[in-house]
Coordinates of C-alpha atoms in Angstrom, one line a residue:
M1427 CA -0.6 -11.9 7.6
E1428 CA -2.4 -10.5 10.7
R1429 CA -5.9 -10.6 12.1
N1430 CA -8.3 -7.9 10.9
D1431 CA -12.0 -7.2 11.6
R1432 CA -13.3 -7.5 8.0
L1433 CA -15.3 -10.6 8.6
I1434 CA -16.7 -9.4 11.9
R1435 CA -17.4 -6.0 10.4
K1436 CA -19.6 -7.6 7.8
K1437 CA -21.7 -9.3 10.5
I1438 CA -21.8 -6.2 12.6
Y1439 CA -23.4 -4.1 9.9
K1440 CA -25.7 -7.0 8.8
Y1441 CA -27.0 -7.5 12.4
M1442 CA -27.0 -3.8 13.0
L1443 CA -29.2 -3.2 9.9
T1444 CA -31.6 -5.9 10.8
G1445 CA -31.5 -4.8 14.5
V1446 CA -32.3 -1.3 13.5
M1447 CA -35.1 -2.5 11.2
T1448 CA -36.5 -4.5 14.2
T1449 CA -36.4 -1.6 16.7
V1450 CA -37.6 0.9 14.1
A1451 CA -40.6 -1.4 13.5
L1452 CA -41.2 -1.7 17.3
Q1453 CA -40.7 1.9 18.2
L1454 CA -42.2 3.3 15.0
G1455 CA -45.3 1.3 16.0
N1456 CA -45.3 3.1 19.4
V1457 CA -44.5 6.5 17.8
V1458 CA -47.1 6.3 15.1
D1459 CA -49.6 4.7 17.4
A1460 CA -49.3 7.7 19.7
M1461 CA -49.6 10.0 16.7
I1462 CA -52.7 8.3 15.4
V1463 CA -54.3 8.4 18.8
G1464 CA -53.3 12.0 19.4
N1465 CA -54.6 13.2 16.1
L1466 CA -57.9 11.1 16.0
I1467 CA -58.8 11.3 19.7
G1468 CA -56.9 14.3 21.0
S1469 CA -54.3 15.0 23.7
I1470 CA -56.2 13.1 26.3
G1471 CA -55.8 9.9 24.2
N1472 CA -52.1 10.4 24.1
S1473 CA -52.1 11.0 27.9
A1474 CA -54.0 7.7 28.3
V1475 CA -51.5 5.8 26.2
T1476 CA -48.6 7.3 28.2
A1477 CA -50.3 6.6 31.6
G1478 CA -50.9 2.9 30.6
I1479 CA -47.4 2.2 29.5
P1480 CA -46.2 1.1 33.0
F1481 CA -48.9 -1.6 33.1
V1482 CA -47.9 -2.8 29.6
Y1483 CA -44.3 -3.0 30.7
I1484 CA -45.3 -5.2 33.7
L1485 CA -47.1 -7.5 31.3
Q1486 CA -44.1 -7.7 29.0
A1487 CA -41.6 -8.4 31.9
A1488 CA -41.3 -12.1 31.1
A1489 CA -40.6 -11.5 27.4
I1490 CA -37.9 -8.9 28.3
L1491 CA -36.3 -11.1 31.0
M1492 CA -36.2 -14.4 29.2
G1493 CA -36.0 -13.0 25.7
T1494 CA -33.0 -10.8 26.3
G1495 CA -31.5 -13.1 28.9
G1496 CA -32.1 -16.1 26.7
A1497 CA -30.6 -14.4 23.7
V1498 CA -27.3 -13.6 25.5
T1499 CA -27.1 -17.1 27.1
I1500 CA -27.8 -18.8 23.8
A1501 CA -25.2 -16.6 22.0
V1502 CA -22.5 -17.5 24.6
L1503 CA -23.4 -21.2 24.6
L1504 CA -23.2 -21.3 20.8
G1505 CA -19.8 -19.6 21.0
K1506 CA -18.8 -22.4 23.3
R1507 CA -20.4 -24.9 20.9
E1508 CA -22.8 -26.2 23.6
V1509 CA -25.9 -26.6 21.4
Q1510 CA -27.9 -28.9 23.6
K1511 CA -27.8 -26.5 26.5
A1512 CA -28.8 -23.7 24.1
G1513 CA -31.9 -25.7 23.2
K1514 CA -32.9 -26.1 26.9
V1515 CA -32.5 -22.3 27.3
M1516 CA -34.9 -21.7 24.4
G1517 CA -37.3 -24.3 25.8
F1518 CA -37.8 -22.9 29.3
S1519 CA -37.7 -19.3 28.0
V1520 CA -40.7 -19.9 25.8
I1521 CA -42.6 -21.7 28.6
F1522 CA -41.9 -18.8 31.0
C1523 CA -42.9 -16.1 28.5
I1524 CA -46.3 -17.7 28.0
A1525 CA -47.0 -18.7 31.6
Y1526 CA -46.2 -15.3 33.3
P1527 CA -48.7 -13.1 31.3
M1528 CA -51.4 -15.8 31.7
I1529 CA -51.4 -15.1 35.4
F1530 CA -52.3 -11.4 34.7
M1531 CA -54.9 -12.5 32.1
I1532 CA -56.7 -14.4 34.8
A1533 CA -56.3 -11.6 37.3
T1534 CA -57.5 -8.8 34.9
P1535 CA -60.7 -7.9 37.0
F1536 CA -58.5 -7.1 39.9
S1537 CA -55.2 -5.9 38.4
V1538 CA -56.6 -3.3 36.0
P1539 CA -58.7 -1.3 38.7
A1540 CA -55.7 -1.4 41.1
F1541 CA -53.4 0.1 38.4
I1542 CA -55.9 2.9 37.6
S1543 CA -56.2 3.9 41.2
L1544 CA -52.4 4.1 41.4
T1545 CA -52.2 6.5 38.4
G1546 CA -54.5 9.0 40.1
A1547 CA -56.5 9.3 36.8
E1548 CA -60.2 10.1 36.9
G1549 CA -63.2 10.5 34.6
Q1550 CA -62.6 10.1 30.9
L1551 CA -58.8 9.6 31.3
A1552 CA -59.4 6.7 33.7
D1553 CA -61.9 5.1 31.3
M1554 CA -59.4 5.2 28.5
I1555 CA -56.7 3.7 30.6
R1556 CA -59.1 0.9 31.6
S1557 CA -59.9 0.1 28.0
I1558 CA -56.2 -0.1 27.0
T1559 CA -54.9 -2.1 29.9
T1560 CA -57.8 -4.6 29.8
V1561 CA -57.1 -5.5 26.1
Y1562 CA -53.4 -5.8 26.7
S1563 CA -53.9 -8.0 29.8
L1564 CA -56.1 -10.4 27.8
G1565 CA -53.8 -10.5 24.7
M1566 CA -50.4 -10.5 26.3
P1567 CA -49.7 -14.3 26.4
A1568 CA -49.6 -14.3 22.6
V1569 CA -47.7 -11.0 22.3
S1570 CA -45.2 -12.2 24.9
F1571 CA -44.5 -15.4 23.0
V1572 CA -43.8 -13.6 19.7
L1573 CA -41.6 -10.9 21.4
C1574 CA -39.6 -13.6 23.1
M1575 CA -39.1 -15.6 19.9
A1576 CA -38.0 -12.4 18.1
Y1577 CA -35.1 -12.1 20.6
L1578 CA -34.1 -15.8 20.5
I1579 CA -34.2 -16.4 16.7
T1580 CA -32.0 -13.3 16.1
V1581 CA -29.0 -15.0 17.7
D1582 CA -29.7 -18.3 15.9
N1583 CA -28.8 -17.1 12.4
H1584 CA -32.1 -15.4 11.7
P1585 CA -31.9 -11.7 12.4
G1586 CA -33.6 -10.9 9.1
L1587 CA -36.6 -13.1 10.0
A1588 CA -37.0 -11.4 13.4
A1589 CA -36.9 -8.0 11.7
K1590 CA -39.5 -9.1 9.2
M1591 CA -41.7 -10.4 12.0
N1592 CA -41.6 -7.2 13.9
I1593 CA -42.1 -5.1 10.7
V1594 CA -45.2 -7.1 9.7
A1595 CA -46.6 -6.9 13.3
N1596 CA -46.4 -3.2 13.3
V1597 CA -47.6 -2.7 9.8
V1598 CA -50.7 -4.7 10.7
N1599 CA -50.9 -2.8 14.0
L1600 CA -50.8 0.6 12.4
G1601 CA -53.2 -0.3 9.6
L1602 CA -55.8 -1.6 12.1
D1603 CA -55.1 1.3 14.3
Y1604 CA -56.3 3.8 11.8
I1605 CA -59.3 1.7 10.8
L1606 CA -60.5 0.7 14.2
V1607 CA -59.9 4.1 15.9
K1608 CA -61.4 6.2 13.1
Y1609 CA -64.1 4.0 11.6
T1610 CA -65.5 2.0 14.5
S1611 CA -66.9 2.8 17.9
L1612 CA -64.0 1.0 19.6
G1613 CA -62.0 4.3 20.0
I1614 CA -58.9 3.9 22.0
T1615 CA -59.8 0.2 22.7
G1616 CA -59.2 -0.4 19.0
A1617 CA -55.6 1.0 19.3
A1618 CA -54.7 -1.7 21.9
L1619 CA -56.6 -4.4 20.0
S1620 CA -54.7 -3.7 16.8
T1621 CA -51.3 -4.2 18.6
V1622 CA -52.4 -7.6 19.9
L1623 CA -53.7 -8.7 16.5
G1624 CA -50.6 -7.4 14.7
Y1625 CA -48.3 -9.7 16.8
V1626 CA -50.5 -12.7 16.5
A1627 CA -50.5 -12.3 12.7
A1628 CA -46.8 -11.9 12.5
G1629 CA -46.1 -14.9 14.7
L1630 CA -48.4 -17.1 12.6
I1631 CA -46.6 -16.0 9.4
F1632 CA -42.9 -16.2 10.4
I1633 CA -42.3 -18.4 13.5
P1634 CA -43.2 -21.7 11.6
G1635 CA -40.6 -20.6 8.9
Y1636 CA -37.9 -20.4 11.6
F1637 CA -38.6 -24.0 12.8
R1638 CA -38.4 -25.2 9.2
S1639 CA -35.1 -23.5 8.4
R1640 CA -32.0 -25.5 7.7
E1641 CA -29.8 -22.8 9.1
R1642 CA -31.3 -23.1 12.5
M1643 CA -28.8 -24.5 15.0
V1644 CA -30.9 -24.5 18.2
K1645 CA -33.7 -27.0 18.7
P1646 CA -35.9 -26.0 21.7
V1647 CA -36.0 -28.7 24.4
F1648 CA -39.2 -28.4 26.5
R1649 CA -39.3 -31.7 28.4
G1650 CA -37.4 -31.3 31.7
S1651 CA -36.0 -27.8 30.7
V1652 CA -37.7 -26.2 33.7
R1653 CA -35.6 -28.3 36.0
E1654 CA -32.3 -26.9 34.6
G1655 CA -31.8 -24.7 37.6
K1656 CA -28.3 -23.6 36.7
L1657 CA -29.2 -22.6 33.2
I1658 CA -32.3 -20.8 34.3
R1659 CA -30.4 -18.8 36.9
L1660 CA -27.8 -17.9 34.3
T1661 CA -30.5 -16.8 31.8
M1662 CA -32.3 -14.7 34.5
K1663 CA -28.9 -13.2 35.5
N1664 CA -28.2 -12.2 31.9
G1665 CA -31.7 -10.8 31.6
L1666 CA -31.6 -9.0 35.0
P1667 CA -30.3 -5.7 33.7
N1668 CA -33.2 -5.5 31.2
I1669 CA -35.8 -6.4 33.7
V1670 CA -34.4 -4.0 36.3
S1671 CA -34.5 -1.3 33.6
L1672 CA -38.2 -2.3 33.0
V1673 CA -39.0 -2.2 36.7
M1674 CA -37.1 1.1 37.1
T1675 CA -38.9 2.6 34.1
V1676 CA -42.3 1.6 35.6
V1677 CA -41.5 3.0 39.0
S1678 CA -40.0 6.2 37.5
M1679 CA -43.0 6.7 35.2
F1680 CA -45.4 6.2 38.1
I1681 CA -43.7 8.8 40.3
I1682 CA -42.9 11.4 37.6
N1683 CA -46.3 11.0 35.8
S1684 CA -48.2 11.5 39.1
A1685 CA -45.9 14.4 40.1
V1686 CA -46.3 16.3 36.8
L1687 CA -50.1 15.7 36.7
R1688 CA -50.6 16.9 40.3
A1689 CA -48.1 19.8 40.3
L1690 CA -48.4 21.2 36.8
G1691 CA -51.9 20.1 35.7
A1692 CA -53.4 18.0 32.8
G1693 CA -52.2 20.5 30.1
H1694 CA -48.5 20.3 31.0
F1695 CA -48.9 16.5 31.6
S1696 CA -50.0 16.2 27.9
A1697 CA -46.9 18.2 26.9
Y1698 CA -44.7 16.0 29.1
A1699 CA -46.2 12.9 27.5
V1700 CA -45.3 14.3 24.0
A1701 CA -41.7 15.1 25.0
N1702 CA -41.3 11.7 26.7
N1703 CA -42.7 9.8 23.7
T1704 CA -40.1 11.5 21.5
Q1705 CA -37.4 9.4 23.2
N1706 CA -38.8 6.5 21.2
I1707 CA -37.4 8.1 18.1
V1708 CA -33.9 7.8 19.6
S1709 CA -34.6 4.3 20.7
M1710 CA -35.6 3.3 17.2
F1711 CA -31.9 3.5 16.1
L1712 CA -30.1 3.0 19.4
G1713 CA -31.9 -0.2 20.4
G1714 CA -31.1 -2.0 17.1
M1715 CA -27.4 -0.9 17.3
A1716 CA -27.0 -2.0 20.9
S1717 CA -28.6 -5.3 20.2
V1718 CA -25.6 -6.2 18.0
I1719 CA -23.5 -6.4 21.2
A1720 CA -25.7 -9.2 22.6
S1721 CA -26.1 -11.0 19.3
V1722 CA -22.5 -10.8 17.9
A1723 CA -20.3 -10.0 20.9
G1724 CA -22.1 -12.6 22.9
V1725 CA -20.9 -15.4 20.5
L1726 CA -17.4 -13.9 20.3
Y1727 CA -17.3 -13.8 24.1
G1728 CA -18.1 -17.5 24.3
E1729 CA -15.3 -18.1 21.8
K1730 CA -13.0 -15.8 23.8
D1731 CA -12.4 -13.7 20.6
Y1732 CA -11.6 -10.5 22.4
F1733 CA -10.2 -8.9 19.3
G1734 CA -13.6 -9.3 17.7
M1735 CA -15.4 -8.0 20.7
R1736 CA -13.4 -4.8 20.7
A1737 CA -14.2 -4.3 17.0
V1738 CA -17.9 -4.7 17.8
Y1739 CA -17.9 -2.2 20.6
R1740 CA -16.0 0.4 18.7
R1741 CA -18.2 0.2 15.6
V1742 CA -21.5 0.1 17.5
L1743 CA -20.5 3.1 19.6
K1744 CA -19.4 5.1 16.5
S1745 CA -22.6 4.3 14.6
A1746 CA -24.9 5.0 17.5
M1747 CA -23.2 8.4 18.1
I1748 CA -23.7 9.4 14.5
A1749 CA -27.3 8.4 14.5
G1750 CA -27.9 10.1 17.9
G1751 CA -26.3 13.3 16.5
I1752 CA -28.6 13.4 13.6
V1753 CA -31.7 12.9 15.7
M1754 CA -30.4 15.5 18.2
A1755 CA -30.1 18.1 15.4
I1756 CA -33.7 17.4 14.3
F1757 CA -35.0 17.9 17.8
L1758 CA -33.1 21.2 18.1
L1759 CA -34.3 22.5 14.7
V1760 CA -38.0 21.6 14.5
P1761 CA -39.4 20.8 18.0
G1762 CA -42.7 22.4 17.0
F1763 CA -43.1 19.9 14.1
L1764 CA -42.6 17.0 16.5
A1765 CA -45.3 18.4 18.8
K1766 CA -47.7 18.6 15.8
L1767 CA -46.9 15.0 14.8
Y1768 CA -48.3 13.9 18.1
G1769 CA -51.5 16.0 17.7
F1770 CA -50.6 18.4 20.5
D1771 CA -53.5 20.9 20.5
Q1772 CA -52.8 23.4 23.3
P1773 CA -51.1 26.5 21.8
D1774 CA -50.7 28.3 25.1
I1775 CA -48.4 25.5 26.3
L1776 CA -46.6 24.9 23.0
P1777 CA -43.7 27.3 23.7
D1778 CA -42.9 25.4 26.9
L1779 CA -43.0 22.1 25.1
E1780 CA -40.7 23.3 22.3
T1781 CA -38.2 24.5 24.9
G1782 CA -38.5 21.2 26.8
I1783 CA -37.8 19.1 23.6
R1784 CA -34.7 21.2 22.8
I1785 CA -33.3 20.8 26.3
F1786 CA -34.2 17.1 26.2
A1787 CA -32.2 16.6 23.0
F1788 CA -28.9 17.3 24.8
S1789 CA -29.4 14.2 26.9
F1790 CA -29.1 11.9 23.9
V1791 CA -25.3 11.6 23.9
F1792 CA -25.2 10.3 27.5
Y1793 CA -28.3 8.2 27.0
I1794 CA -26.5 6.4 24.2
L1795 CA -23.3 5.9 26.3
N1796 CA -25.3 4.4 29.1
A1797 CA -27.4 2.1 26.9
I1798 CA -24.3 0.6 25.1
L1799 CA -22.5 0.3 28.4
Q1800 CA -25.5 -1.6 29.9
S1801 CA -25.7 -4.0 27.0
Y1802 CA -21.9 -4.6 26.9
Y1803 CA -21.5 -5.3 30.6
R1804 CA -24.5 -7.6 30.6
T1805 CA -22.9 -9.6 27.7
I1806 CA -19.6 -10.2 29.4
G1807 CA -21.2 -11.2 32.7
Q1808 CA -20.6 -8.0 34.6
T1809 CA -24.3 -7.9 35.7
F1810 CA -23.5 -5.7 38.8
L1811 CA -22.1 -2.9 36.7
S1812 CA -24.9 -3.1 34.1
T1813 CA -27.7 -3.2 36.7
T1814 CA -26.1 -0.5 38.9
N1815 CA -25.9 1.8 35.8
I1816 CA -29.6 1.2 35.2
A1817 CA -30.6 1.9 38.8
L1818 CA -28.5 5.1 38.9
Q1819 CA -29.9 6.2 35.5
M1820 CA -33.6 5.4 36.1
I1821 CA -34.2 5.8 39.8
L1822 CA -31.4 7.0 42.1
F1823 CA -30.5 10.1 40.1
R1824 CA -33.4 10.6 37.7
I1825 CA -36.3 10.8 40.1
P1826 CA -34.8 13.2 42.6
F1827 CA -33.2 15.3 39.9
M1828 CA -36.4 15.6 37.9
L1829 CA -38.5 16.4 41.0
L1830 CA -36.1 19.0 42.1
G1831 CA -35.8 20.4 38.6
M1832 CA -39.6 20.7 38.3
H1833 CA -39.8 22.3 41.8
F1834 CA -37.2 25.0 41.1
F1835 CA -37.5 25.5 37.3
G1836 CA -40.9 24.3 36.4
F1837 CA -41.7 22.3 33.2
E1838 CA -38.3 23.0 31.6
G1839 CA -36.4 21.9 34.7
I1840 CA -37.7 18.3 34.2
F1841 CA -35.6 17.9 31.0
G1842 CA -32.5 19.6 32.3
A1843 CA -32.6 17.1 35.1
V1844 CA -32.6 14.2 32.6
I1845 CA -29.3 15.5 31.2
L1846 CA -27.7 15.6 34.6
S1847 CA -29.0 12.2 35.6
E1848 CA -27.7 10.5 32.4
L1849 CA -24.3 12.1 32.8
T1850 CA -23.9 11.4 36.5
A1851 CA -25.0 7.7 36.0
Y1852 CA -22.3 7.2 33.3
L1853 CA -19.5 8.8 35.4
V1854 CA -20.4 7.0 38.6
T1855 CA -20.6 3.6 36.9
N1856 CA -17.2 4.0 35.4
L1857 CA -15.9 5.1 38.8
L1858 CA -17.3 1.9 40.3
R1859 CA -15.7 -0.2 37.5
I1860 CA -12.3 1.4 38.3
I1861 CA -12.7 0.7 42.0
M1862 CA -13.7 -3.0 41.3
Q1863 CA -10.7 -3.4 39.0
K1864 CA -8.3 -2.0 41.7
M1865 CA -9.9 -4.5 44.2
G1866 CA -9.4 -7.4 41.8
K1867 CA -13.1 -8.1 41.3
T1868 CA -12.9 -7.0 37.7
P1869 CA -9.3 -7.8 37.1
Q1870 CA -9.0 -6.7 33.4
K1871 CA -8.0 -3.1 32.9
G1872 CA -9.8 -0.6 30.8
M1873 CA -13.4 0.2 30.1
L1874 CA -14.1 -3.0 28.2
A1875 CA -12.8 -5.1 31.1
I1876 CA -11.6 -8.0 28.9
P1877 CA -8.0 -9.4 28.2
D1878 CA -6.0 -8.1 25.3
T1879 CA -6.1 -11.6 23.8
N1880 CA -6.9 -15.1 24.8
G1881 CA -3.8 -16.4 26.5
N1882 CA -4.1 -19.8 24.8
V1883 CA -3.9 -18.3 21.3
I1884 CA -0.7 -19.1 19.3
L1885 CA -1.7 -17.6 16.0
D1886 CA -4.6 -15.4 14.9
L1887 CA -4.9 -14.5 11.2
T1888 CA -7.3 -13.3 8.5
V1889 CA -6.5 -14.6 5.1
K1890 CA -8.1 -14.7 1.6
G1891 CA -9.5 -18.0 0.6
N1892 CA -7.1 -19.1 -2.2
D1893 CA -4.4 -21.7 -2.7
R1894 CA -1.5 -19.3 -2.3
E1895 CA -2.6 -18.0 1.1
A1896 CA -3.6 -21.6 2.1
V1897 CA 0.0 -22.6 1.7
N1898 CA 1.2 -19.6 3.6
V1899 CA -1.1 -20.4 6.5
A1900 CA 0.2 -23.9 6.7
R1901 CA 3.8 -22.6 6.7
Q1902 CA 3.0 -20.1 9.5
I1903 CA 1.3 -22.7 11.6
K1904 CA 4.3 -25.1 11.3
E1905 CA 6.7 -22.2 12.2
A1906 CA 4.6 -21.3 15.3
C1907 CA 4.5 -24.9 16.4
E1908 CA 8.3 -25.0 16.5
K1909 CA 8.1 -23.3 19.9
E1910 CA 5.3 -25.6 21.1
P1911 CA 5.5 -29.0 22.9
I1912 CA 4.2 -30.8 19.9
T1913 CA 5.9 -33.3 17.6
P1914 CA 6.8 -32.3 14.0
E1915 CA 4.4 -34.9 12.6
R1916 CA 1.5 -33.4 14.6
A1917 CA 2.5 -29.9 13.7
N1918 CA 2.5 -31.0 10.0
R1919 CA -1.0 -32.3 10.5
L1920 CA -2.2 -28.9 11.8
G1921 CA -0.6 -27.2 8.8
V1922 CA -2.2 -29.7 6.3
A1923 CA -5.6 -29.2 8.0
A1924 CA -5.4 -25.5 7.7
E1925 CA -4.3 -25.7 4.1
E1926 CA -7.2 -28.0 3.1
V1927 CA -9.9 -26.0 4.9
V1928 CA -8.8 -22.6 3.6
S1929 CA -8.4 -23.9 0.1
N1930 CA -11.8 -25.5 0.1
I1931 CA -13.5 -22.5 1.5
G1932 CA -12.0 -20.3 -1.2
K1933 CA -13.0 -22.8 -4.0
Y1934 CA -16.6 -23.7 -3.0
G1935 CA -17.7 -21.3 -0.2
Y1936 CA -18.2 -18.1 -2.3
K1937 CA -19.4 -16.9 -5.6
D1938 CA -17.0 -15.4 -8.1
G1939 CA -16.3 -11.7 -7.2
E1940 CA -17.2 -12.1 -3.5
E1941 CA -14.6 -11.3 -0.8
K1942 CA -13.3 -14.6 0.5
D1943 CA -12.2 -13.7 4.0
V1944 CA -11.3 -16.5 6.4
D1945 CA -10.3 -16.1 10.1
V1946 CA -7.8 -18.7 11.2
C1947 CA -7.0 -19.2 14.9
L1948 CA -4.7 -21.7 16.5
S1949 CA -4.8 -22.2 20.2
H1950 CA -3.3 -24.6 22.7
V1951 CA -5.7 -25.9 25.4
E1952 CA -4.3 -28.4 27.9
D1953 CA -3.2 -31.4 25.7
R1954 CA -5.0 -30.3 22.5
Y1955 CA -4.3 -28.0 19.7
I1956 CA -7.4 -26.3 18.3
L1957 CA -7.8 -24.8 14.8
R1958 CA -10.8 -22.6 14.3
F1959 CA -11.9 -21.4 10.9
R1960 CA -14.5 -18.8 10.4
D1961 CA -16.0 -17.6 7.1
D1962 CA -19.2 -16.0 5.8
G1963 CA -19.6 -18.2 2.8
I1964 CA -22.5 -20.5 2.0
P1965 CA -23.5 -22.8 4.9
F1966 CA -21.4 -26.0 4.6
N1967 CA -21.2 -28.7 7.3
P1968 CA -18.2 -31.0 6.4
M1969 CA -19.6 -33.6 8.9
E1970 CA -22.8 -34.0 6.9
Y1971 CA -21.2 -34.2 3.4
D1972 CA -21.4 -37.4 1.5
F1973 CA -17.9 -38.0 0.1
G1974 CA -19.2 -40.8 -2.1
E1975 CA -21.4 -38.4 -4.0
Q1976 CA -19.3 -35.4 -4.6
G1977 CA -21.0 -34.0 -7.6
E1978 CA -19.5 -30.6 -8.5
Y1979 CA -17.3 -30.5 -5.4
D1980 CA -13.8 -32.1 -5.2
V1981 CA -13.2 -32.2 -1.5
H1982 CA -11.0 -35.2 -1.0
G1983 CA -8.9 -32.9 1.2
L1984 CA -11.7 -32.8 3.7
E1985 CA -12.0 -36.6 3.7
L1986 CA -8.3 -36.7 4.5
L1987 CA -8.8 -34.0 7.2
K1988 CA -11.5 -36.2 8.9
K1989 CA -9.1 -39.1 9.1
M1990 CA -6.2 -37.1 10.6
A1991 CA -8.1 -35.0 13.1
E1992 CA -9.1 -36.4 16.6
K1993 CA -12.2 -34.2 16.5
I1994 CA -14.1 -31.9 14.1
Q1995 CA -17.0 -29.7 15.0
Y1996 CA -19.1 -27.4 12.8
M1997 CA -21.6 -24.7 13.8
R1998 CA -23.3 -21.9 11.9
V1999 CA -23.5 -18.9 14.3
I2000 CA -24.1 -15.2 13.6
S2001 CA -24.5 -16.4 10.0
L2002 CA -20.8 -17.5 9.9
N2003 CA -19.4 -21.0 9.3
N2004 CA -17.3 -22.1 12.3
T2005 CA -15.3 -25.2 11.7
V2006 CA -13.1 -26.4 14.6
V2007 CA -10.4 -29.0 14.2
E2008 CA -8.8 -30.6 17.3
I2009 CA -5.5 -32.6 17.2
N2010 CA -3.9 -34.0 20.3
A2011 CA -0.4 -32.7 21.2
N2012 CA 0.8 -36.2 21.9
E2013 CA 0.5 -39.4 19.9
V2014 CA -2.5 -41.6 20.6
S2015 CA -2.7 -45.4 20.4
A2016 CA -4.3 -46.9 17.3
D2017 CA -7.2 -48.4 19.2
E2018 CA -8.3 -45.0 20.5
G2019 CA -9.4 -44.1 17.0
S2020 CA -10.7 -40.8 15.9
Q2021 CA -13.6 -38.9 17.4
V2022 CA -15.7 -36.8 15.0
S2023 CA -18.7 -34.8 16.1
S2024 CA -20.9 -32.0 14.8

């Protein structure tokens, strides 16, 4: 029996599916939003939406920083079984996500005019931008709270709930979009208002359900959480790459938007806005796939399950490349159709736009590589590499390359420069990683920069939940312990513990016909031997089970297990049962007793 990735693979695809559903809902809202505005108001409406995006990103900064950073931190803490700290992270993340946009809400009369002057927009375009940014500024505290919670509840066993919340938010958004823009005098103001109302509605429907859920492991701690300096710094560090990406995007959009508008005119700026918006189509799939790294690999990193982390990275990369290849083929074959979807209505510029979209499509492969690299390095704490890649990709290479491309090759040169900037950022980041590894600052070799295995692991297996394999697991554990500094009696305890847990998981954890996969890991940490069992069966906490009222379950073996183990812990993370049994390597005195916690 050897370890395989069957159990992890199930969770990868489950979280990937819900992650893609979430980002499809988010990005589809942006995509269709722009299409509705473009078709009902015209190209100038689409230009206003694109010009206002940097301001919206500034408003969303807290949700991005504390939502993504909080999700990674909570995932790692759950992997380490530090639930109380995870609750504090959730508490101050929520507080921050509401307080930050409230500052902008109060400052709306000053911040909105200042932003419009920076864009260089005038006349009708400036009026449209003012309408959009004012509505977002007033409604962002509610939107920010819902966005932040979507990130946090995903890692706390509720990826499906987060997906539903985002889907409903965008369904409401798009429905109101069409009604308010077409049938009322609100015009483009209605498009912004529908987004705010969509998130408010979704939050009211789904967030209370999360707090009532029995599968929720994290209970937010608000009192005193803002004084947890170390946890706050760690969360902000984990969210730093995303906030840097946001800031870089805002700066890049300011510079490139202004340069295109001034150098090529309003017509080509409308074409650039369409081509730039098409990247949301790629992000619909890529964002959800990359989110698996933070949700699943974050927990595995906390558990030091490097085998599982490699499986996550390989499968996410493969899936993202397949999806990216399909989207790339569509862009190459029907660029004109994409332009029509966005309501582009300038036939004299359409050939330039079609060429630009085709060139732009070749950047998707490198865009995917960079996005996954950023998410992965952020998850394993290599914030420097993740942040550097973003800076290279979004500012240091993209802006000068795009400005030079536009200067020498015109409109098409902008998109050729995107390919070059994505490729160069990826290559330079990997060169920096190699240099850091040679200097000993990132000691583990290879692109993933993690050990081959946890040095404390003695045995790592995947078995089927049945009596025969339960007996085999017990035998293998006893054999492995022959080389360990542990008494035969204690080794026998470990074997009995493994046999009881695997047998009970197989009997009661699954329905008939389901695959009964159980990961069993034995490690030696200081003076303790730790047995970890992981399965995807029904939620079952052995510490909360009443052995006096067994009903349909015959789990006397678990009662025996509680008596023989020094410590037992249970957690439900990434929708997997994690039962951890600890037995001291040496005998303990009778008055020390047994410690059991959950």
